[in-house]
Coordinates of N, CA and C in Angstrom, one line a residue:
Chain A
D215 N 0.8 -1.1 0.0 CA 0.0 0.0 0.0 C 0.9 1.3 0.0
I216 N 0.4 2.4 -0.6 CA 1.1 3.5 -0.6 C 0.8 4.3 0.6
Q217 N 1.9 4.7 1.3 CA 1.8 5.5 2.5 C 1.8 7.0 2.2
M218 N 0.9 7.6 2.8 CA 0.9 9.2 2.6 C 1.2 9.8 3.9
T219 N 2.3 10.6 3.9 CA 2.8 11.3 5.1 C 2.5 12.7 4.9
Q220 N 1.5 13.2 5.9 CA 1.1 14.5 5.7 C 1.7 15.3 6.9
S221 N 2.1 16.6 6.6 CA 2.7 17.4 7.7 C 2.3 18.9 7.4
P222 N 2.2 19.8 8.4 CA 2.2 19.3 9.9 C 0.9 18.6 10.2
S223 N 0.8 18.0 11.4 CA -0.5 17.5 11.8 C -1.5 18.6 12.4
S224 N -1.0 19.7 12.8 CA -1.7 20.8 13.2 C -1.0 22.1 13.0
L225 N -1.7 23.1 12.9 CA -1.0 24.5 12.6 C -1.9 25.6 13.1
S226 N -1.3 26.5 13.7 CA -2.0 27.7 14.1 C -1.5 28.9 13.2
A227 N -2.6 29.6 12.7 CA -2.3 30.8 11.9 C -3.3 31.8 12.1
S228 N -3.0 32.9 11.5 CA -3.9 34.1 11.5 C -4.6 34.5 10.2
V229 N -5.7 35.1 10.3 CA -6.4 35.6 9.1 C -5.4 36.4 8.2
G230 N -5.3 36.1 6.9 CA -4.3 36.8 6.0 C -3.0 36.1 5.9
D231 N -2.7 35.2 6.8 CA -1.5 34.3 6.6 C -1.5 33.4 5.4
R232 N -0.3 33.2 5.0 CA -0.1 32.2 3.9 C 0.4 30.8 4.5
V233 N -0.3 29.8 4.2 CA 0.1 28.4 4.8 C 0.3 27.3 3.8
T234 N 1.2 26.4 4.2 CA 1.4 25.4 3.2 C 1.3 24.0 4.0
I235 N 0.7 23.2 3.4 CA 0.6 21.7 3.9 C 1.2 20.8 2.9
T236 N 1.9 19.7 3.4 CA 2.6 19.0 2.5 C 2.2 17.5 2.7
C237 N 2.2 16.7 1.6 CA 2.0 15.3 1.6 C 3.1 14.6 0.8
R238 N 3.7 13.5 1.4 CA 4.7 12.8 0.7 C 4.1 11.3 0.5
A239 N 4.3 10.9 -0.7 CA 4.0 9.6 -1.0 C 5.1 8.5 -0.8
S240 N 4.9 7.4 -0.4 CA 5.9 6.4 -0.2 C 6.5 5.9 -1.6
Q241 N 5.7 6.1 -2.6 CA 6.2 5.8 -4.0 C 5.5 6.7 -4.9
G242 N 6.0 6.8 -6.1 CA 5.5 7.8 -7.0 C 4.0 7.5 -7.4
I243 N 3.2 8.5 -7.4 CA 1.8 8.5 -7.8 C 1.5 9.5 -8.9
R244 N 2.5 9.8 -9.6 CA 2.2 10.8 -10.8 C 1.4 12.0 -10.2
D245 N 0.3 12.3 -10.8 CA -0.6 13.4 -10.3 C -1.9 12.9 -9.7
G246 N -1.9 11.7 -9.2 CA -3.1 11.1 -8.7 C -3.3 11.5 -7.3
L247 N -3.5 12.7 -7.0 CA -3.7 13.2 -5.7 C -4.6 14.3 -5.6
G248 N -5.4 14.3 -4.5 CA -6.5 15.4 -4.3 C -6.3 16.0 -3.0
W249 N -6.7 17.2 -2.7 CA -6.8 17.8 -1.5 C -8.2 18.1 -1.0
Y250 N -8.5 17.9 0.2 CA -9.7 18.1 0.7 C -9.9 18.9 2.0
Q251 N -11.0 19.6 2.1 CA -11.3 20.3 3.3 C -12.4 19.7 4.1
Q252 N -12.4 19.5 5.3 CA -13.5 19.0 6.2 C -13.7 19.7 7.4
K253 N -14.8 20.1 7.6 CA -15.3 20.8 8.7 C -16.1 20.0 9.7
P254 N -16.1 20.2 11.0 CA -16.8 19.2 11.9 C -18.1 18.9 11.5
G255 N -18.4 17.6 11.5 CA -19.8 17.0 11.2 C -20.2 17.2 9.8
K256 N -19.3 17.5 8.9 CA -19.5 17.7 7.4 C -18.7 16.7 6.6
A257 N -19.2 16.4 5.5 CA -18.5 15.6 4.6 C -17.2 16.4 4.0
P258 N -16.2 15.6 3.6 CA -15.1 16.4 2.9 C -15.5 17.0 1.6
K259 N -14.8 18.1 1.5 CA -15.1 18.9 0.1 C -13.8 18.9 -0.6
R260 N -13.7 18.5 -1.9 CA -12.6 18.6 -2.6 C -12.2 20.0 -3.1
L261 N -10.9 20.4 -2.9 CA -10.4 21.7 -3.2 C -9.5 21.6 -4.6
I262 N -8.9 20.6 -4.6 CA -7.8 20.4 -5.6 C -7.9 18.8 -6.2
Y263 N -7.8 18.8 -7.5 CA -7.7 17.5 -8.1 C -6.5 17.4 -9.1
A264 N -6.1 16.2 -9.4 CA -4.9 16.1 -10.2 C -3.8 16.8 -9.8
A265 N -3.6 16.9 -8.4 CA -2.5 17.5 -7.8 C -2.5 19.1 -7.9
S266 N -2.9 19.7 -9.0 CA -2.8 21.2 -9.1 C -4.0 21.9 -9.7
S267 N -5.1 21.1 -10.0 CA -6.3 21.7 -10.7 C -7.2 22.1 -9.7
L268 N -7.7 23.3 -9.7 CA -8.5 23.9 -8.8 C -10.1 23.5 -9.1
Q269 N -10.7 22.8 -8.0 CA -12.0 22.5 -8.2 C -13.0 23.6 -8.5
S270 N -13.9 23.4 -9.4 CA -14.9 24.4 -9.7 C -15.6 25.0 -8.4
G271 N -15.6 26.3 -8.4 CA -16.3 26.9 -7.3 C -15.5 27.2 -6.1
V272 N -14.1 26.6 -6.0 CA -13.3 26.9 -4.9 C -12.4 28.1 -5.1
P273 N -12.3 28.9 -4.1 CA -11.5 30.2 -4.2 C -10.2 30.0 -4.7
S274 N -9.7 31.0 -5.5 CA -8.4 30.9 -6.0 C -7.2 31.1 -5.1
R275 N -7.5 31.4 -3.8 CA -6.5 31.4 -2.8 C -5.9 30.0 -2.5
F276 N -6.8 29.1 -2.9 CA -6.2 27.7 -2.8 C -5.4 27.2 -3.9
S277 N -4.3 26.6 -3.7 CA -3.5 26.1 -4.9 C -2.7 24.9 -4.5
G278 N -2.5 24.0 -5.4 CA -1.9 22.8 -5.3 C -0.7 22.6 -6.2
S279 N 0.4 21.9 -5.7 CA 1.6 21.8 -6.7 C 2.1 20.3 -6.3
G280 N 3.0 19.9 -7.2 CA 3.8 18.6 -7.0 C 3.4 17.6 -8.0
S281 N 4.3 16.5 -7.9 CA 4.0 15.4 -8.8 C 5.0 14.3 -8.3
G282 N 4.6 13.0 -8.5 CA 5.6 12.0 -8.1 C 5.3 11.6 -6.6
T283 N 6.1 12.2 -5.8 CA 6.0 11.9 -4.3 C 5.9 13.0 -3.4
E284 N 5.9 14.2 -3.9 CA 5.9 15.4 -3.0 C 4.9 16.4 -3.4
F285 N 4.0 16.8 -2.6 CA 2.8 17.6 -3.0 C 2.5 18.5 -1.9
T286 N 2.1 19.8 -2.4 CA 1.7 20.8 -1.4 C 0.5 21.4 -1.8
L287 N -0.2 21.8 -0.7 CA -1.5 22.6 -0.6 C -1.1 24.0 -0.1
T288 N -1.3 25.0 -0.9 CA -1.0 26.3 -0.3 C -2.4 27.2 -0.3
I289 N -2.6 27.9 0.9 CA -3.7 28.8 1.0 C -3.0 30.2 1.2
S290 N -3.2 31.0 0.1 CA -2.4 32.3 0.0 C -2.7 33.3 1.1
S291 N -3.9 33.5 1.4 CA -4.3 34.4 2.4 C -5.6 33.8 3.2
L292 N -5.3 33.4 4.4 CA -6.3 32.7 5.2 C -7.5 33.6 5.4
Q293 N -8.7 33.0 5.2 CA -9.9 33.7 5.6 C -10.5 32.9 6.8
P294 N -11.5 33.6 7.5 CA -12.0 33.0 8.7 C -12.7 31.5 8.4
E295 N -13.3 31.4 7.2 CA -13.9 30.1 6.9 C -12.9 28.9 6.4
D296 N -11.7 29.3 6.5 CA -10.7 28.3 6.0 C -10.3 27.5 7.2
F297 N -10.6 27.9 8.4 CA -10.2 27.1 9.6 C -10.9 25.8 9.7
A298 N -10.1 24.7 9.5 CA -10.8 23.4 9.2 C -9.7 22.3 9.2
T299 N -10.0 21.2 8.9 CA -9.0 20.0 8.8 C -8.9 19.7 7.2
Y300 N -7.6 19.6 6.8 CA -7.3 19.4 5.4 C -6.5 17.9 5.3
F301 N -6.9 17.3 4.2 CA -6.2 15.9 4.0 C -6.0 15.8 2.6
C302 N -5.0 15.0 2.3 CA -4.8 14.5 1.0 C -5.1 13.1 0.6
L303 N -5.4 12.7 -0.4 CA -5.9 11.4 -0.9 C -5.1 11.0 -2.2
Q304 N -4.6 9.8 -2.2 CA -4.0 9.4 -3.4 C -4.9 8.2 -4.0
H305 N -5.1 8.5 -5.4 CA -5.9 7.4 -6.0 C -5.1 6.9 -7.3
N306 N -3.8 6.9 -7.3 CA -3.0 6.4 -8.4 C -3.1 4.9 -8.3
S307 N -3.2 4.3 -7.1 CA -3.4 2.8 -7.2 C -4.3 2.3 -5.9
Y308 N -4.8 1.2 -6.0 CA -5.7 0.7 -4.9 C -4.7 -0.1 -4.0
P309 N -4.9 0.0 -2.6 CA -6.1 0.8 -2.0 C -5.8 2.2 -2.0
I310 N -6.9 3.1 -2.2 CA -6.7 4.5 -2.0 C -6.3 4.7 -0.6
T311 N -5.4 5.6 -0.4 CA -4.9 6.0 1.0 C -4.9 7.5 1.1
F312 N -4.9 7.8 2.5 CA -5.1 9.2 2.9 C -4.0 9.7 3.7
G313 N -3.7 11.1 3.7 CA -2.8 11.5 4.6 C -3.6 11.7 6.0
Q314 N -2.8 11.8 7.1 CA -3.4 11.8 8.5 C -4.3 13.0 8.8
G315 N -4.1 14.0 8.0 CA -4.9 15.3 8.3 C -4.1 16.3 8.8
T316 N -4.3 17.5 8.6 CA -3.8 18.8 9.2 C -5.0 19.7 9.8
R317 N -4.9 19.8 11.1 CA -5.9 20.7 11.6 C -5.4 22.1 11.7
L318 N -6.1 23.0 11.0 CA -5.7 24.4 10.9 C -6.6 25.2 11.8
E319 N -5.8 25.8 12.8 CA -6.6 26.5 14.0 C -6.2 27.9 13.9
I320 N -7.1 28.8 14.5 CA -6.8 30.2 14.6 C -5.9 30.5 15.6
K321 N -4.9 31.3 15.4 CA -3.9 31.7 16.3 C -4.5 32.7 17.3
Chain B
Q1128 N -27.9 19.4 -9.5 CA -26.7 19.1 -9.3 C -26.5 17.7 -8.7
V1129 N -25.2 17.3 -8.8 CA -24.9 15.9 -8.2 C -25.0 15.8 -6.8
Q1130 N -25.9 14.9 -6.3 CA -26.1 14.7 -4.9 C -26.0 13.2 -4.6
L1131 N -25.4 12.9 -3.4 CA -25.4 11.6 -2.8 C -26.1 11.6 -1.5
E1132 N -27.2 11.0 -1.3 CA -28.0 11.0 -0.2 C -28.0 9.6 0.6
Q1133 N -27.4 9.6 1.8 CA -27.2 8.4 2.5 C -28.3 8.1 3.5
S1134 N -28.4 6.9 4.0 CA -29.4 6.5 4.9 C -29.0 6.9 6.4
G1135 N -29.9 6.8 7.3 CA -29.7 7.4 8.5 C -28.8 6.6 9.5
A1136 N -28.5 7.1 10.7 CA -27.6 6.4 11.6 C -28.2 5.1 12.1
E1137 N -27.2 4.2 12.4 CA -27.5 2.9 12.9 C -26.8 2.6 14.2
V1138 N -27.5 1.8 15.0 CA -26.9 1.2 16.2 C -27.0 -0.2 16.1
K1139 N -25.9 -0.9 16.1 CA -25.9 -2.4 16.1 C -25.0 -3.0 17.2
K1140 N -25.4 -4.2 17.5 CA -24.6 -5.1 18.4 C -23.5 -5.8 17.7
P1141 N -22.5 -6.1 18.7 CA -21.5 -6.8 18.0 C -21.9 -8.1 17.3
G1142 N -21.3 -8.5 16.3 CA -21.6 -9.7 15.5 C -22.7 -9.5 14.5
A1143 N -23.5 -8.4 14.6 CA -24.6 -8.1 13.7 C -24.0 -7.6 12.3
S1144 N -24.9 -7.3 11.4 CA -24.6 -6.7 10.1 C -25.2 -5.4 10.0
V1145 N -24.7 -4.5 9.1 CA -25.3 -3.3 8.9 C -25.3 -3.0 7.3
T1146 N -26.4 -2.4 6.9 CA -26.5 -1.8 5.5 C -26.6 -0.4 5.4
V1147 N -25.7 0.1 4.8 CA -26.0 1.7 4.5 C -26.2 1.8 3.0
S1148 N -27.2 2.8 2.7 CA -27.5 3.1 1.2 C -27.0 4.5 0.9
C1149 N -26.8 4.6 -0.4 CA -26.4 5.9 -1.0 C -27.0 6.1 -2.3
K1150 N -28.1 7.1 -2.3 CA -28.9 7.2 -3.4 C -28.2 8.5 -4.3
A1151 N -28.0 8.2 -5.5 CA -27.4 9.2 -6.4 C -28.4 9.9 -7.2
S1152 N -28.2 11.1 -7.4 CA -29.0 11.9 -8.4 C -28.2 13.0 -9.0
G1153 N -28.8 13.4 -10.0 CA -28.2 14.6 -10.8 C -27.2 14.3 -11.9
Y1154 N -26.9 12.9 -12.0 CA -26.0 12.5 -13.2 C -26.4 11.1 -13.6
S1155 N -25.8 10.5 -14.7 CA -26.1 9.2 -15.1 C -25.4 8.2 -14.2
F1156 N -26.2 7.5 -13.5 CA -25.7 6.6 -12.3 C -24.6 5.6 -12.8
S1157 N -24.9 4.9 -13.9 CA -24.1 3.9 -14.5 C -22.8 4.2 -14.9
T1158 N -22.7 5.6 -15.1 CA -21.4 6.0 -15.7 C -20.2 6.1 -14.7
Y1159 N -20.5 6.4 -13.5 CA -19.3 6.6 -12.6 C -19.4 5.5 -11.5
Y1160 N -18.1 5.1 -11.2 CA -17.9 4.2 -10.0 C -18.2 4.9 -8.7
M1161 N -18.5 4.1 -7.7 CA -18.7 4.6 -6.3 C -17.9 4.0 -5.2
H1162 N -17.2 4.8 -4.5 CA -16.4 4.3 -3.4 C -17.1 4.3 -2.1
W1163 N -16.6 3.5 -1.1 CA -17.0 3.6 0.3 C -15.8 3.8 1.1
V1164 N -15.9 4.8 2.0 CA -14.8 5.3 2.9 C -15.3 5.5 4.3
R1165 N -14.6 5.0 5.3 CA -15.1 5.3 6.8 C -14.1 6.2 7.5
Q1166 N -14.6 6.7 8.6 CA -13.8 7.5 9.5 C -14.2 7.3 10.9
A1167 N -13.3 6.5 11.6 CA -13.6 6.3 13.0 C -13.3 7.5 13.9
P1168 N -14.1 7.7 15.0 CA -14.1 8.9 15.9 C -12.7 9.2 16.1
G1169 N -12.3 10.5 15.7 CA -11.0 11.1 15.9 C -9.8 10.4 15.2
Q1170 N -10.3 9.7 14.2 CA -9.3 8.9 13.4 C -9.2 9.5 11.9
G1171 N -8.4 9.0 11.2 CA -8.3 9.3 9.8 C -9.2 8.6 8.9
L1172 N -9.1 8.8 7.6 CA -10.0 8.1 6.7 C -9.4 6.8 6.2
E1173 N -10.3 5.9 5.9 CA -10.0 4.5 5.5 C -10.9 4.2 4.3
W1174 N -10.1 3.8 3.2 CA -10.9 3.4 2.0 C -11.3 1.9 2.1
M1175 N -12.6 1.6 1.8 CA -13.1 0.3 2.0 C -13.3 -0.5 0.7
G1176 N -13.7 0.2 -0.4 CA -13.9 -0.5 -1.6 C -14.7 0.3 -2.6
I1177 N -14.9 -0.3 -3.8 CA -15.6 0.5 -4.9 C -16.3 -0.5 -5.7
I1178 N -17.4 0.1 -6.5 CA -18.3 -0.7 -7.3 C -18.4 0.0 -8.6
D1179 N -18.4 -0.7 -9.7 CA -18.8 -0.2 -11.0 C -20.3 -0.5 -11.2
P1180 N -21.1 0.6 -11.2 CA -22.6 0.5 -11.2 C -23.0 -0.3 -12.4
R1181 N -22.3 -0.2 -13.6 CA -22.7 -0.6 -14.8 C -22.8 -2.2 -14.8
G1182 N -21.9 -2.8 -14.2 CA -21.9 -4.3 -14.2 C -21.8 -5.0 -12.8
G1183 N -21.7 -4.1 -11.8 CA -21.7 -4.5 -10.4 C -20.3 -5.1 -10.0
R1184 N -19.4 -5.0 -10.7 CA -18.0 -5.5 -10.4 C -17.4 -4.7 -9.1
T1185 N -16.8 -5.3 -8.2 CA -16.4 -4.7 -7.0 C -14.9 -5.0 -6.7
T1186 N -14.3 -4.1 -5.9 CA -12.9 -4.3 -5.5 C -12.9 -3.8 -4.1
Y1187 N -12.4 -4.7 -3.2 CA -12.4 -4.4 -1.8 C -11.0 -4.2 -1.3
A1188 N -10.8 -3.4 -0.2 CA -9.7 -3.4 0.5 C -9.4 -4.8 1.2
Q1189 N -8.3 -5.2 1.3 CA -7.9 -6.5 1.8 C -8.4 -6.7 3.3
K1190 N -8.4 -5.6 4.1 CA -8.8 -5.6 5.3 C -10.3 -6.0 5.6
F1191 N -11.2 -5.8 4.5 CA -12.6 -6.0 4.7 C -13.0 -7.1 3.8
Q1192 N -12.0 -8.0 3.1 CA -12.4 -9.1 2.5 C -13.2 -10.1 3.3
G1193 N -14.3 -10.6 2.8 CA -15.1 -11.5 3.5 C -16.1 -10.9 4.3
R1194 N -15.9 -9.6 4.8 CA -16.9 -9.0 5.6 C -17.7 -7.8 5.0
L1195 N -17.3 -7.3 3.8 CA -17.8 -6.3 3.1 C -18.5 -6.7 1.8
T1196 N -19.7 -6.2 1.5 CA -20.4 -6.5 0.3 C -21.1 -5.2 -0.1
V1197 N -20.5 -4.7 -1.4 CA -21.2 -3.5 -1.9 C -22.0 -4.0 -3.2
T1198 N -23.2 -3.6 -3.3 CA -24.1 -3.8 -4.3 C -24.7 -2.6 -4.9
R1199 N -25.4 -2.7 -6.0 CA -26.1 -1.5 -6.5 C -27.4 -1.9 -7.1
D1200 N -28.4 -1.0 -7.2 CA -29.8 -1.1 -7.8 C -29.9 -0.1 -8.9
T1201 N -29.6 -0.4 -10.1 CA -29.6 0.7 -11.1 C -31.0 1.2 -11.3
S1202 N -32.1 0.6 -11.0 CA -33.5 1.1 -11.1 C -33.7 2.2 -10.1
T1203 N -33.0 2.3 -9.1 CA -33.2 3.4 -8.0 C -31.9 4.2 -8.0
S1204 N -30.9 4.0 -8.7 CA -29.6 4.7 -8.6 C -29.1 4.7 -7.2
T1205 N -29.0 3.4 -6.6 CA -28.7 3.4 -5.2 C -27.6 2.3 -5.1
V1206 N -26.6 2.7 -4.3 CA -25.5 1.8 -4.0 C -25.6 1.4 -2.5
Y1207 N -25.4 0.2 -2.1 CA -25.5 -0.3 -0.8 C -24.2 -0.9 -0.3
M1208 N -23.8 -0.6 0.9 CA -22.7 -1.2 1.6 C -23.1 -2.0 2.8
E1209 N -22.8 -3.3 2.8 CA -23.1 -4.2 3.9 C -21.9 -4.7 4.6
L1210 N -21.7 -4.4 5.8 CA -20.6 -4.8 6.6 C -21.1 -5.8 7.7
S1211 N -20.5 -6.9 7.6 CA -21.0 -8.0 8.7 C -19.9 -8.2 9.8
S1212 N -20.4 -9.1 10.7 CA -19.5 -9.5 11.8 C -19.0 -8.2 12.5
L1213 N -19.9 -7.4 12.8 CA -19.5 -6.1 13.4 C -18.8 -6.1 14.7
K1214 N -17.8 -5.3 14.9 CA -17.0 -5.2 16.1 C -17.1 -3.7 16.6
S1215 N -16.7 -3.4 17.8 CA -16.8 -2.1 18.2 C -15.9 -1.3 17.5
E1216 N -14.8 -1.8 16.9 CA -13.9 -0.9 16.1 C -14.5 -0.5 14.8
D1217 N -15.6 -1.0 14.5 CA -16.3 -0.7 13.2 C -17.1 0.7 13.4
T1218 N -17.2 1.0 14.6 CA -17.9 2.3 14.9 C -17.2 3.4 14.2
A1219 N -18.0 4.1 13.3 CA -17.4 5.1 12.5 C -18.5 5.8 11.6
I1220 N -18.1 6.8 10.9 CA -18.9 7.5 9.9 C -18.5 6.8 8.6
Y1221 N -19.6 6.3 7.9 CA -19.3 5.7 6.6 C -19.8 6.7 5.5
Y1222 N -18.9 6.9 4.5 CA -19.2 7.7 3.4 C -19.3 7.1 2.1
C1223 N -20.2 7.4 1.3 CA -20.0 7.1 -0.1 C -19.4 8.3 -0.9
A1224 N -18.8 8.0 -2.0 CA -18.0 9.1 -2.8 C -18.0 8.7 -4.2
R1225 N -18.3 9.5 -5.1 CA -18.3 9.3 -6.5 C -16.9 9.3 -7.1
D1226 N -16.6 8.3 -8.0 CA -15.4 8.4 -8.7 C -15.7 9.1 -10.0
R1227 N -14.6 9.8 -10.6 CA -14.7 10.6 -11.7 C -13.8 10.0 -12.8
G1228 N -14.0 8.8 -13.3 CA -13.3 8.4 -14.4 C -11.8 8.0 -14.0
G1229 N -11.7 7.3 -12.8 CA -10.5 7.0 -12.3 C -9.9 8.1 -11.3
D1230 N -10.7 9.1 -11.1 CA -10.3 10.3 -10.2 C -11.2 10.3 -9.1
C1231 N -10.7 9.8 -7.9 CA -11.5 9.7 -6.7 C -11.3 11.0 -6.0
C1232 N -12.2 11.6 -5.4 CA -13.5 11.4 -5.1 C -14.3 12.6 -5.0
D1233 N -15.4 12.9 -5.7 CA -16.1 14.0 -5.7 C -17.5 13.8 -6.4
P1234 N -18.7 14.1 -5.7 CA -18.7 14.6 -4.4 C -18.9 13.4 -3.4
W1235 N -19.1 13.7 -2.1 CA -19.2 12.7 -1.0 C -20.7 12.8 -0.5
G1236 N -21.2 11.7 0.0 CA -22.5 11.7 0.7 C -22.3 12.4 2.0
Q1237 N -23.3 12.5 2.7 CA -23.3 13.3 3.9 C -22.8 12.5 5.2
G1238 N -22.6 11.2 4.9 CA -22.1 10.4 6.0 C -23.1 9.7 6.8
T1239 N -22.9 8.6 7.3 CA -23.8 7.8 8.0 C -23.1 7.2 9.3
L1240 N -23.5 7.6 10.4 CA -22.8 7.1 11.6 C -23.3 5.7 12.0
V1241 N -22.5 4.7 12.1 CA -22.7 3.4 12.6 C -22.0 3.2 13.9
T1242 N -22.9 2.9 15.0 CA -22.4 2.7 16.3 C -22.5 1.2 16.6
V1243 N -21.4 0.6 17.0 CA -21.4 -0.8 17.4 C -21.2 -0.9 18.9
S1244 N -22.3 -1.4 19.5 CA -22.2 -1.3 21.1 C -23.1 -2.4 21.6
S1245 N -22.6 -3.0 22.6 CA -23.4 -4.1 23.3 C -24.4 -3.5 24.3

């Protein structure tokens, strides 16, 4: 199975900050990675697909980059509604596996 | 718009089985595969399996082989996830999520809480 190592596990930041979250795959997954936002009691919402493509309707302050084994999600200027948990998902091969999640909290 | 509507919360005793449904709307049901994913309390996400609604072919995570059965009813655009021999560790929120031509997963159902307790 492909292991996805996500960091950091938690992050405190302020409105307006730029934040970056990283996922590393234990083997190459090309661009088979998505980034998701999850708020308490809600289903995950996809932000980025194919590593760097912005999901329709998602604000442009979210961006993704990377290919192969290292990937990043960047939020360019945090807004109050962005405080949530974020996780990556690889679908290059079965079983699909997930990063452990990053809890983004207000400083 | 594309929507996945899941059945309601369940409480089961250890050793029992549970079936969760996922009704799709807003798209051609047979065109896209459907995944099942679960999230135990305070834990990460775990992929369980996938079904091709067109022919009913399934692929399961090794961990769930023998306990998981995913089926579909094309007449009602509904996918079903049955997990048997339940244990307390199966207490989790279970999600269905649509595949998009080999690109998992969007959107997700709202989730169904399954509680296993004696």
